Tab-separated table of C-alpha atoms in Angstrom:
chain	number	residue	atom	x	y	z
A	1	MET	CA	-110.051	-112.297	-122.108
A	2	ARG	CA	-112.884	-114.372	-120.712
A	3	ALA	CA	-113.275	-114.557	-116.927
A	4	ILE	CA	-113.143	-118.094	-115.532
A	5	LYS	CA	-116.489	-118.985	-114.036
A	6	ARG	CA	-116.740	-119.352	-110.327
A	7	SER	CA	-118.985	-121.840	-108.635
A	8	PRO	CA	-121.927	-120.535	-106.600
A	9	ALA	CA	-120.036	-121.183	-103.491
A	10	GLY	CA	-117.020	-119.351	-105.031
A	11	ASP	CA	-119.172	-116.352	-105.719
A	12	ALA	CA	-120.585	-116.399	-102.131
A	13	MET	CA	-117.142	-116.628	-100.750
A	14	THR	CA	-115.919	-113.773	-103.014
A	15	ASP	CA	-118.787	-111.601	-101.704
A	16	LEU	CA	-117.808	-112.576	-98.157
A	17	ILE	CA	-114.166	-111.902	-98.622
A	18	LEU	CA	-114.951	-108.410	-100.109
A	19	ASP	CA	-117.176	-107.634	-97.028
A	20	LEU	CA	-114.409	-109.002	-94.693
A	21	PHE	CA	-112.078	-106.424	-96.332
A	22	ARG	CA	-114.545	-103.581	-95.681
A	23	VAL	CA	-115.362	-104.794	-92.172
A	24	ASN	CA	-111.647	-105.079	-91.335
A	25	ASN	CA	-111.042	-101.428	-92.435
A	26	LEU	CA	-114.082	-100.226	-90.550
A	27	THR	CA	-113.078	-102.233	-87.473
A	28	LEU	CA	-109.575	-100.734	-87.426
A	29	THR	CA	-111.065	-97.200	-87.737
A	30	TRP	CA	-113.586	-97.910	-85.031
A	31	GLY	CA	-110.824	-99.356	-82.745
A	32	ASP	CA	-108.437	-96.450	-83.562
A	33	ARG	CA	-111.105	-93.903	-82.443
A	34	LEU	CA	-111.973	-95.911	-79.332
A	35	VAL	CA	-108.449	-96.176	-77.921
A	36	ALA	CA	-107.033	-92.931	-79.310
A	37	PRO	CA	-107.560	-91.142	-75.881
A	38	LEU	CA	-105.201	-93.735	-74.340
A	39	GLY	CA	-102.390	-92.998	-76.942
A	40	LEU	CA	-103.087	-96.355	-78.746
A	41	THR	CA	-104.062	-97.466	-82.168
A	42	SER	CA	-105.893	-100.597	-83.083
A	43	ALA	CA	-102.508	-102.216	-83.979
A	44	ARG	CA	-100.949	-101.355	-80.663
A	45	TRP	CA	-103.974	-102.521	-78.782
A	46	GLN	CA	-103.975	-105.756	-80.718
A	47	ILE	CA	-100.308	-106.371	-79.715
A	48	LEU	CA	-100.988	-105.626	-76.125
A	49	GLY	CA	-103.965	-108.070	-76.257
A	50	ALA	CA	-101.692	-110.772	-77.741
A	51	ILE	CA	-99.190	-110.234	-74.913
A	52	VAL	CA	-102.015	-110.404	-72.337
A	53	GLY	CA	-103.590	-113.460	-73.927
A	54	ALA	CA	-100.375	-115.454	-74.112
A	55	ASP	CA	-99.730	-118.031	-71.470
A	56	ARG	CA	-96.242	-116.905	-71.090
A	57	ALA	CA	-93.845	-114.183	-72.355
A	58	GLN	CA	-93.062	-114.623	-76.082
A	59	PRO	CA	-90.601	-113.234	-78.559
A	60	VAL	CA	-91.815	-110.829	-81.347
A	61	ALA	CA	-91.841	-113.690	-83.900
A	62	TRP	CA	-94.263	-115.780	-81.902
A	63	LEU	CA	-96.578	-112.824	-81.294
A	64	ALA	CA	-96.579	-112.160	-85.041
A	65	ARG	CA	-97.250	-115.732	-85.836
A	66	ASP	CA	-100.113	-115.948	-83.249
A	67	LEU	CA	-101.600	-112.755	-84.862
A	68	GLY	CA	-101.070	-113.839	-88.434
A	69	ALA	CA	-99.051	-110.661	-88.912
A	70	ASN	CA	-95.756	-109.660	-90.520
A	71	ARG	CA	-92.890	-110.051	-88.025
A	72	GLN	CA	-91.341	-106.722	-89.118
A	73	ASN	CA	-94.533	-104.847	-88.511
A	74	VAL	CA	-94.956	-106.341	-85.117
A	75	GLN	CA	-91.402	-105.611	-84.270
A	76	ARG	CA	-91.867	-101.932	-85.164
A	77	ILE	CA	-95.065	-101.681	-83.055
A	78	VAL	CA	-93.451	-103.398	-80.081
A	79	ASN	CA	-90.488	-101.073	-80.310
A	80	ASP	CA	-92.870	-98.214	-80.180
A	81	LEU	CA	-94.672	-99.651	-77.229
A	82	ALA	CA	-91.325	-100.149	-75.489
A	83	HIS	CA	-90.445	-96.525	-76.180
A	84	GLU	CA	-93.691	-95.504	-74.475
A	85	GLY	CA	-93.004	-97.756	-71.418
A	86	LEU	CA	-95.901	-100.095	-72.204
A	87	VAL	CA	-93.699	-103.145	-72.709
A	88	THR	CA	-90.191	-104.214	-71.898
A	89	PHE	CA	-87.789	-106.816	-73.029
A	90	GLU	CA	-86.469	-109.715	-71.022
A	91	LEU	CA	-83.739	-112.246	-71.808
A	92	ASN	CA	-84.901	-115.318	-73.484
A	93	PRO	CA	-83.378	-118.408	-71.918
A	94	HIS	CA	-83.957	-120.423	-75.169
A	95	HIS	CA	-82.601	-117.771	-77.699
A	96	ARG	CA	-79.936	-115.056	-77.116
A	97	ARG	CA	-81.223	-112.644	-79.701
A	98	ALA	CA	-85.056	-113.156	-79.561
A	99	HIS	CA	-85.881	-111.302	-76.385
A	100	LEU	CA	-89.188	-111.917	-74.668
A	101	VAL	CA	-91.792	-109.099	-74.728
A	102	VAL	CA	-93.404	-108.323	-71.393
A	103	LEU	CA	-96.112	-105.864	-70.347
A	104	THR	CA	-95.082	-103.219	-67.815
A	105	ASP	CA	-97.510	-102.120	-65.210
A	106	LYS	CA	-98.228	-99.110	-67.332
A	107	GLY	CA	-98.957	-101.386	-70.311
A	108	LEU	CA	-101.332	-103.549	-68.285
A	109	LYS	CA	-103.154	-100.414	-66.928
A	110	THR	CA	-103.442	-99.054	-70.527
A	111	TYR	CA	-104.722	-102.378	-71.724
A	112	ASP	CA	-107.265	-102.582	-68.948
A	113	ALA	CA	-108.372	-99.093	-69.687
A	114	ALA	CA	-108.886	-100.000	-73.377
A	115	ILE	CA	-111.025	-102.938	-72.288
A	116	ARG	CA	-113.156	-100.672	-70.069
A	117	LEU	CA	-113.816	-98.414	-73.122
A	118	TYR	CA	-114.433	-101.506	-75.288
A	119	ALA	CA	-116.943	-103.379	-73.206
A	120	PRO	CA	-119.899	-101.016	-73.459
A	121	LYS	CA	-119.214	-100.152	-77.111
A	122	ILE	CA	-119.168	-103.865	-78.096
A	123	ASN	CA	-122.280	-104.519	-76.134
A	124	SER	CA	-124.007	-101.711	-77.967
A	125	LEU	CA	-122.665	-102.899	-81.310
A	126	VAL	CA	-124.086	-106.343	-81.017
A	127	GLN	CA	-127.568	-105.211	-80.028
A	128	GLY	CA	-130.060	-106.732	-82.366
A	129	LEU	CA	-127.631	-109.337	-83.652
A	130	PRO	CA	-128.546	-112.993	-82.691
A	131	VAL	CA	-125.836	-114.646	-80.525
A	132	GLU	CA	-126.132	-117.887	-82.557
A	133	GLU	CA	-125.650	-116.130	-85.804
A	134	ILE	CA	-122.479	-114.389	-84.394
A	135	LYS	CA	-121.212	-117.757	-83.340
A	136	THR	CA	-121.966	-119.165	-86.785
A	137	ALA	CA	-120.068	-116.358	-88.537
A	138	GLY	CA	-117.253	-116.923	-86.115
A	139	ARG	CA	-117.012	-120.627	-86.926
A	140	LEU	CA	-117.155	-119.867	-90.781
A	141	ILE	CA	-114.378	-117.204	-90.456
A	142	LYS	CA	-112.238	-119.584	-88.364
A	143	ALA	CA	-112.720	-122.353	-91.022
A	144	LEU	CA	-111.736	-119.856	-93.740
A	145	ARG	CA	-108.698	-118.752	-91.833
A	146	LYS	CA	-107.504	-122.425	-91.346
A	147	LYS	CA	-107.919	-123.078	-95.066
A	148	LEU	CA	-106.099	-119.920	-95.850
A	149	GLU	CA	-103.313	-120.715	-93.504
A	150	GLN	CA	-102.902	-124.188	-95.028
A	151	GLU	CA	-102.766	-122.694	-98.476
A	152	VAL	CA	-100.239	-120.034	-97.498
A	153	SER	CA	-98.042	-122.617	-95.762
A	154	ALA	CA	-98.210	-124.904	-98.821
A	155	ASP	CA	-97.094	-122.054	-101.076
A	156	ALA	CA	-94.242	-121.031	-98.761
């Protein structure tokens, strides 16, 4: 069987995607090690961050959508966070069954502690990397994400 030839841009994007897979795995490992002393994982930290970053309390499905994650996985993590007293559930006035996920004081303190660990580490990590190149990479990744979201939505 002969491989279908990719364009030069297709080859470059393939290389980028393979590096993104590797960077994602390394980022998760790095984050897991960073927040392990707080009883968190990268996934739990990410959920706490999504809750903190939301302009109001949201149900699990909305958190999952905003993170581009599987709802069932987010639900499992949120349940774990609730079991540990980091989040709680409140009634949703717009939907009887889809409760809102809210940080507890313990959850906010834990999230703040994670950020205190993160700030010096990220500042060290970016040393020697030009800010404009970081911003350019961010714009490219956002554009790729939007194209992938459109493709996934079209296929659904």
